[in-house]
mmCIF file of C-alpha atoms in Angstrom:
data_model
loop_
_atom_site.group_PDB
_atom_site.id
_atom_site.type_symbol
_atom_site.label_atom_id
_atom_site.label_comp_id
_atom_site.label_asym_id
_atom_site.label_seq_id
_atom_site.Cartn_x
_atom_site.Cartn_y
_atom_site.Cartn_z
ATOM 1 C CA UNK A 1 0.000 0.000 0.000
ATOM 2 C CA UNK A 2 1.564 3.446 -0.422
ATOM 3 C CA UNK A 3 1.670 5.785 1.957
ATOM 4 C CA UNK A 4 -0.331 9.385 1.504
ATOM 5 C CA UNK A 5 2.381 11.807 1.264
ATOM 6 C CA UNK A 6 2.020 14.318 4.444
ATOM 7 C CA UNK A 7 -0.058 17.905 3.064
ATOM 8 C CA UNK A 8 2.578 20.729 2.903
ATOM 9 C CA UNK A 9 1.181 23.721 4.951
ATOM 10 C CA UNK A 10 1.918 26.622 4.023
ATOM 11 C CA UNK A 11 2.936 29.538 6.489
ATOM 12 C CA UNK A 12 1.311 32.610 6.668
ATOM 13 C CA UNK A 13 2.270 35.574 8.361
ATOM 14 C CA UNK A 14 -0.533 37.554 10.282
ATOM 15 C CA UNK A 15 -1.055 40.060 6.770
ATOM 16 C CA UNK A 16 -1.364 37.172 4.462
ATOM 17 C CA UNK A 17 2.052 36.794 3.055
ATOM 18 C CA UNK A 18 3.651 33.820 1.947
ATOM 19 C CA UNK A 19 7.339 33.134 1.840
ATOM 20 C CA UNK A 20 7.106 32.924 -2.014
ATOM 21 C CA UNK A 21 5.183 36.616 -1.742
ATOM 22 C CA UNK A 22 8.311 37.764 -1.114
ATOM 23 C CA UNK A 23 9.794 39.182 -4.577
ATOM 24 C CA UNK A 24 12.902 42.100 -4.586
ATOM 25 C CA UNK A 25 9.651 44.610 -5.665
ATOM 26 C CA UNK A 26 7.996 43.150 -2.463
ATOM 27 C CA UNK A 27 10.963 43.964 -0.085
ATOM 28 C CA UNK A 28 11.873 47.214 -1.634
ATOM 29 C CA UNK A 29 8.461 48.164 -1.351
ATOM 30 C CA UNK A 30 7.962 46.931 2.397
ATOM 31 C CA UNK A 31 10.928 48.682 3.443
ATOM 32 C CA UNK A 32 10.410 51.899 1.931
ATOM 33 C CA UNK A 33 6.925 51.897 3.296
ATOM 34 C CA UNK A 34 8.305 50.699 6.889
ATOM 35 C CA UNK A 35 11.226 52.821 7.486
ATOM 36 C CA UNK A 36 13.253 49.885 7.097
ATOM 37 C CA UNK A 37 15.620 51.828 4.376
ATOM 38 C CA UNK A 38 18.667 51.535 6.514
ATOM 39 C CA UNK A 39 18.448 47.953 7.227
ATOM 40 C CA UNK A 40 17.948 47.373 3.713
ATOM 41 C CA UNK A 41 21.125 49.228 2.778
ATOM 42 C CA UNK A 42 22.886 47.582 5.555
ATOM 43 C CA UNK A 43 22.269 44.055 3.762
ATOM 44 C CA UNK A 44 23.151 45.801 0.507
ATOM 45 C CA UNK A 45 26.546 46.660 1.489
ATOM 46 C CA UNK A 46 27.646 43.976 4.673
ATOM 47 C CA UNK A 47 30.080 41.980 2.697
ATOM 48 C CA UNK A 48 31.165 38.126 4.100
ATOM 49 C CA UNK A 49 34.133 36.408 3.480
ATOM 50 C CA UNK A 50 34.220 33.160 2.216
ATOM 51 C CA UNK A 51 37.173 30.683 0.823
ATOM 52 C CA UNK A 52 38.191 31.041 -2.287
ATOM 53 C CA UNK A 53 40.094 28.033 -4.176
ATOM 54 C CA UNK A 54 42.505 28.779 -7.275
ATOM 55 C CA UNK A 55 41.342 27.193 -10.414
ATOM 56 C CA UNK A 56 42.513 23.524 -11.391
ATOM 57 C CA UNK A 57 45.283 22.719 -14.008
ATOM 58 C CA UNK A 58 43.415 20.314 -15.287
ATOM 59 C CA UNK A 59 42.781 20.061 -18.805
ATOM 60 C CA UNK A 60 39.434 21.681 -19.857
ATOM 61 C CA UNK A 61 36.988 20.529 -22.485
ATOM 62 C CA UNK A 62 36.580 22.612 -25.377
ATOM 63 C CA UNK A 63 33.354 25.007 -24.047
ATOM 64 C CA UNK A 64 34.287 23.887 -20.586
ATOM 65 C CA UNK A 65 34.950 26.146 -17.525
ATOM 66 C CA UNK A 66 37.635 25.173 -15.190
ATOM 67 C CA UNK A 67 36.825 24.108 -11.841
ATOM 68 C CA UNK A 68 38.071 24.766 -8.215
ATOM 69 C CA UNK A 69 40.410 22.721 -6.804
ATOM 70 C CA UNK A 70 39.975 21.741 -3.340
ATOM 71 C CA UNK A 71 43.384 20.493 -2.757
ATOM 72 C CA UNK A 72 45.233 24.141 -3.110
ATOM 73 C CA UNK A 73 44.961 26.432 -0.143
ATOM 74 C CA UNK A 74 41.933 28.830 -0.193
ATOM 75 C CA UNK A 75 42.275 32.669 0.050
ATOM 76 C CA UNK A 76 39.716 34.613 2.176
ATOM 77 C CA UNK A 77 37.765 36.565 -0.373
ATOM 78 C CA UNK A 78 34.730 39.083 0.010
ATOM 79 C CA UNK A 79 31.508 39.281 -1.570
ATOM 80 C CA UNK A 80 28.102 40.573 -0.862
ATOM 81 C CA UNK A 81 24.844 38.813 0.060
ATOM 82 C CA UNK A 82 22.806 37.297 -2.563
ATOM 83 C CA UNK A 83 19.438 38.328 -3.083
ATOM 84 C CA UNK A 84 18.126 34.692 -1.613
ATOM 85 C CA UNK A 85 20.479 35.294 1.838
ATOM 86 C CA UNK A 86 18.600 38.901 1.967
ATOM 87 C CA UNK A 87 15.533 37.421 1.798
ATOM 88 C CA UNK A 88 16.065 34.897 4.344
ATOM 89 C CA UNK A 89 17.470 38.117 6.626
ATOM 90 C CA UNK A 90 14.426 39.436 5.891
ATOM 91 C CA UNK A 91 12.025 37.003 6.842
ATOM 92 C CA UNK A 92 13.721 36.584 10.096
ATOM 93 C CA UNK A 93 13.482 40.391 10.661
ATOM 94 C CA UNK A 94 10.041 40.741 10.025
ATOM 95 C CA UNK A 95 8.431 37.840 8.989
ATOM 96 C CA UNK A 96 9.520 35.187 12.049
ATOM 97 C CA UNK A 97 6.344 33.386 11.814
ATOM 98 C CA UNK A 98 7.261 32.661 7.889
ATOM 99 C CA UNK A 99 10.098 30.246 9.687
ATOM 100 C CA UNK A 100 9.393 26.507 10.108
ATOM 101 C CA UNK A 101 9.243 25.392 13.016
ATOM 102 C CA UNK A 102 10.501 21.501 13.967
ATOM 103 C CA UNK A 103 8.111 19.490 15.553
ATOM 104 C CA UNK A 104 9.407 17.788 19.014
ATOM 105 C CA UNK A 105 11.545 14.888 18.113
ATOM 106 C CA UNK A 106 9.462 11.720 18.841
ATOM 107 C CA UNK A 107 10.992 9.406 21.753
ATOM 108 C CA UNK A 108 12.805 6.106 20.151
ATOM 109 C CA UNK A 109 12.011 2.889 21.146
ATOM 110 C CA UNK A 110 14.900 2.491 23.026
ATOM 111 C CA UNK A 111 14.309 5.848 25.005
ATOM 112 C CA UNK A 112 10.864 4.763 26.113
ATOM 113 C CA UNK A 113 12.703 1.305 26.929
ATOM 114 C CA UNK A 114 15.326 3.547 29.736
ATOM 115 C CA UNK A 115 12.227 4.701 30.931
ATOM 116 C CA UNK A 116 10.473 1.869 32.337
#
């Protein structure tokens, strides 16, 4: 017998958003209307550092890009956010409710076991 697949809910936030409501024209327009201007620009220009690996010698196929290789050392580079890691920063500014919650983690067999 196959199992019914479990119903995705879908969160909504007290003014009927949705996480997939949430376009660039949607922030923009929420933050302009909110005051929120500053934080916006702060996300704009907060730049992270990540590892950056030198390209591979490996041969390349013709049309081909060259890959990183993992084996050389990294050097700390900078960029800024994407638009998807402002988003996320958004929703946890203003939108918490849009987050998923995990439900309690059900006791194993062998915990109810140590119980007895």
């Amino acid at each position: 017998a196959k199992e019914k697949k479990a119903e995705k809910v879908e969160l909504v936030a007290k003014d009927g958003t949705k996480a997939k409501d949430i376009t660039q024209q949607f922030i923009l327009d929420y933050c302009v209307k909110n005051g929120k201007v500053a934080w916006l620009k702060e996300q704009r220009n907060a730049e992270i550092t990540y590892n950056k690996y030198p390209l591979s010698d490996k041969p390349v196929n013709e049309g081909g890009r060259r890959k990183q290789d993992k084996t050389k050392e990294p050097e700390e580079a900078k960029r800024h956010y994407t638009f998807l890691e402002i988003k996320q920063h958004f929703i946890k500014e203003f939108y918490p409710e849009l987050i998923a919650t995990k439900a309690p983690k059900k006791k194993s067999f062998f915990d109810l076991i140590d119980e007895l």
